[in-house]
Coordinates of C-alpha atoms in Angstrom, one line a residue:
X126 CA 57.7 77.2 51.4
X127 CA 55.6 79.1 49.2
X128 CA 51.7 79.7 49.9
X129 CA 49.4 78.9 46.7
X130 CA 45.8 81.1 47.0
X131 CA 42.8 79.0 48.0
X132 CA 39.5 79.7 48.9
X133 CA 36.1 77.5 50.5
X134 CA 32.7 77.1 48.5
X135 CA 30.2 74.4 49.4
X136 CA 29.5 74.4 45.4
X137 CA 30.5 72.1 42.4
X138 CA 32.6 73.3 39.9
X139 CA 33.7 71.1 36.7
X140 CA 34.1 67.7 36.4
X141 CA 36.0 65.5 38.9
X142 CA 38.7 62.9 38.6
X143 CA 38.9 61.4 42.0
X144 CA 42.4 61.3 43.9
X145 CA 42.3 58.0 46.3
X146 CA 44.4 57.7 49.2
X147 CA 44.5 55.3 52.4
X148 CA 41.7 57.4 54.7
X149 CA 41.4 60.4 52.8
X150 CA 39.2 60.8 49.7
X151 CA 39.6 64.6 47.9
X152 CA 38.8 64.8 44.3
X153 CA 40.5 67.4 41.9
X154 CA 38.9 68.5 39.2
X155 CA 41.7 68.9 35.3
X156 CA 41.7 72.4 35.3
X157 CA 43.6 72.3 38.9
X158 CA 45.9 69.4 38.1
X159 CA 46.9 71.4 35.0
X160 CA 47.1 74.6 36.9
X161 CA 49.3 72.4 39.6
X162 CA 51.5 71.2 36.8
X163 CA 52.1 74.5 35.7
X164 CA 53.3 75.9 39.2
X165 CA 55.5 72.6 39.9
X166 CA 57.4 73.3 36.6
X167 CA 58.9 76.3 37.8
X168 CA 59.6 75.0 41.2
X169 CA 61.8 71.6 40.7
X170 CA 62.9 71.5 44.4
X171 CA 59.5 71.3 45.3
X172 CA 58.0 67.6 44.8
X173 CA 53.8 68.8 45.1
X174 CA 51.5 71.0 46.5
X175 CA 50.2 70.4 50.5
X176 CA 46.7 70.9 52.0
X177 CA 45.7 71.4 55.2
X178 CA 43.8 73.6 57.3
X179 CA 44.2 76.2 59.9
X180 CA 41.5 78.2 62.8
X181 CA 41.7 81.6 61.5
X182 CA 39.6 83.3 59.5
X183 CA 35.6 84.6 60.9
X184 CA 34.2 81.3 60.7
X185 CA 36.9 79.6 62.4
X186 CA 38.6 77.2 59.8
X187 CA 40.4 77.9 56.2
X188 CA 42.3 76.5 54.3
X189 CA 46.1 76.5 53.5
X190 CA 47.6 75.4 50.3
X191 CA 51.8 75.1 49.8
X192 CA 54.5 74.2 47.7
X193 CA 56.1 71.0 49.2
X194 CA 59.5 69.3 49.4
X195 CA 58.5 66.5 50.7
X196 CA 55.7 64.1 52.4
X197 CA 55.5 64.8 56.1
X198 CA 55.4 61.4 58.3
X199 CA 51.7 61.9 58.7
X200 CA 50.4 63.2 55.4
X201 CA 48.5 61.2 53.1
X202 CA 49.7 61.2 49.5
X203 CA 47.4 61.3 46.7
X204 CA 48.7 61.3 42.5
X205 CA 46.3 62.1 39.9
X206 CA 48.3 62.3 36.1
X207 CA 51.5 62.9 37.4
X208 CA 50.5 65.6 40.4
X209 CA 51.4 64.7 44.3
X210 CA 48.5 66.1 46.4
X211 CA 49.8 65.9 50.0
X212 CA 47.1 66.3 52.7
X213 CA 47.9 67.1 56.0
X214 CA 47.0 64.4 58.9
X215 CA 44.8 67.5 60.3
X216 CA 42.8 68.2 57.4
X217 CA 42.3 64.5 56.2
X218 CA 38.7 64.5 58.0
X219 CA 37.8 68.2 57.1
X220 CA 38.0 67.5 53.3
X221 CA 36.8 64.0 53.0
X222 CA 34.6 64.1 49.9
X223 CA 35.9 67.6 49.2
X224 CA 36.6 68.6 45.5
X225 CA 39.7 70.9 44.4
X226 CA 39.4 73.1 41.5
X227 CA 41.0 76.0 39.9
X228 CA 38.7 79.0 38.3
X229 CA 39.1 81.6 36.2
X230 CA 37.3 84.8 35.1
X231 CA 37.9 88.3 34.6
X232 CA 38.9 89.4 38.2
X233 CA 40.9 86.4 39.7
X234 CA 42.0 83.1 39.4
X235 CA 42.0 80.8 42.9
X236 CA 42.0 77.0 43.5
X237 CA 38.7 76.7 45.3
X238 CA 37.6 73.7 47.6
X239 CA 33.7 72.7 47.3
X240 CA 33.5 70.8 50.8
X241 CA 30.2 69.2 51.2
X242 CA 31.2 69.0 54.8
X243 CA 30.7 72.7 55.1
X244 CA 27.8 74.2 57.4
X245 CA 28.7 77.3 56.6
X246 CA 31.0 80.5 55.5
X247 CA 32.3 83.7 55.7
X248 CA 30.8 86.4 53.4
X249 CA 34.2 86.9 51.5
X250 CA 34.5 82.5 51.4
X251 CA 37.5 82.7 53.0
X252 CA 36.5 80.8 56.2
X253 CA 34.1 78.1 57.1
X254 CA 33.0 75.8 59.8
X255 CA 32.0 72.3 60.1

C-alpha cells in the first residue's frame, strides 16, 4: 500500500461537495477529488484512497492517507464523482464534519484536512489533538 501526503489545519479551504456515508460525514473539496482521480489512474489495482488516523506525531494524533484495494469490513465508504473515499472505523468520529482538500503553491502540494474538531496543533501541522 502506498502512503499519499496529508497534513491537519483547523481552516477552510475551497468549496465543499459533501461525501455522505452511514455515521460518518467528511466533505472533499474538487480540487482533491481531481487530484484523487489523477493518482487512482496510475494505480488500477488500487480501488480508492483510505483515511484514518494514528497517535504519533507531538500533539498526539495525525493523520494517514493510502492507496486502497479494497473496503476493510469496518470502513465506511463514501463516492463523490466517481472517487471511493474509505474511512477507517477509527477515524469515523475524529473527522466528522471534517473537509479534505488538496493545495497548491510554490513550495508543496498536500491534501490537507480542515477538522473543526481540532483543539489544537503542532507548529509544523502535522499533529493535533481533539
Amino acid at each position: 500500500m502506498g502512503t499519499i501526503s496529508a497534513f491537519a489545519t483547523g481552516g477552510s479551504i475551497g468549496e465543499a461537495v459533501p461525501l455522505r456515508g452511514i455515521t460518518a460525514e467528511e466533505s472533499t473539496t474538487p480540487s482533491a477529488v481531481q487530484k484523487i482521480k489523477q493518482l487512482l489512474k496510475d494505480k488500477p489495482e488500487h480501488v480508492g484512497v483510505k483515511v484514518g488516523v494514528r497517535t504519533r506525531g507531538c500533539n498526539g494524533l495525525s493523520y494517514t492517507l493510502e492507496y486502497t484495494k479494497s473496503k476493510g469490513d469496518s470502513d465506511e465508504e463514501v463516492v463523490q464523482d466517481g472517487v471511493r473515499v474509505f474511512i477507517e472505523k477509527k477515524a469515523q468520529l475524529t473527522l466528522l464534519g471534517t473537509e479534505m482538500d488538496y493545495v497548491e503553491d510554490k513550495l508543496s502540494s498536500e491534501f490537507v484536512f480542515n477538522n473543526p474538531n481540532i483543539k489544537g496543533t503542532c507548529g509544523c501541522g502535522e499533529s493535533f489533538n481533539i
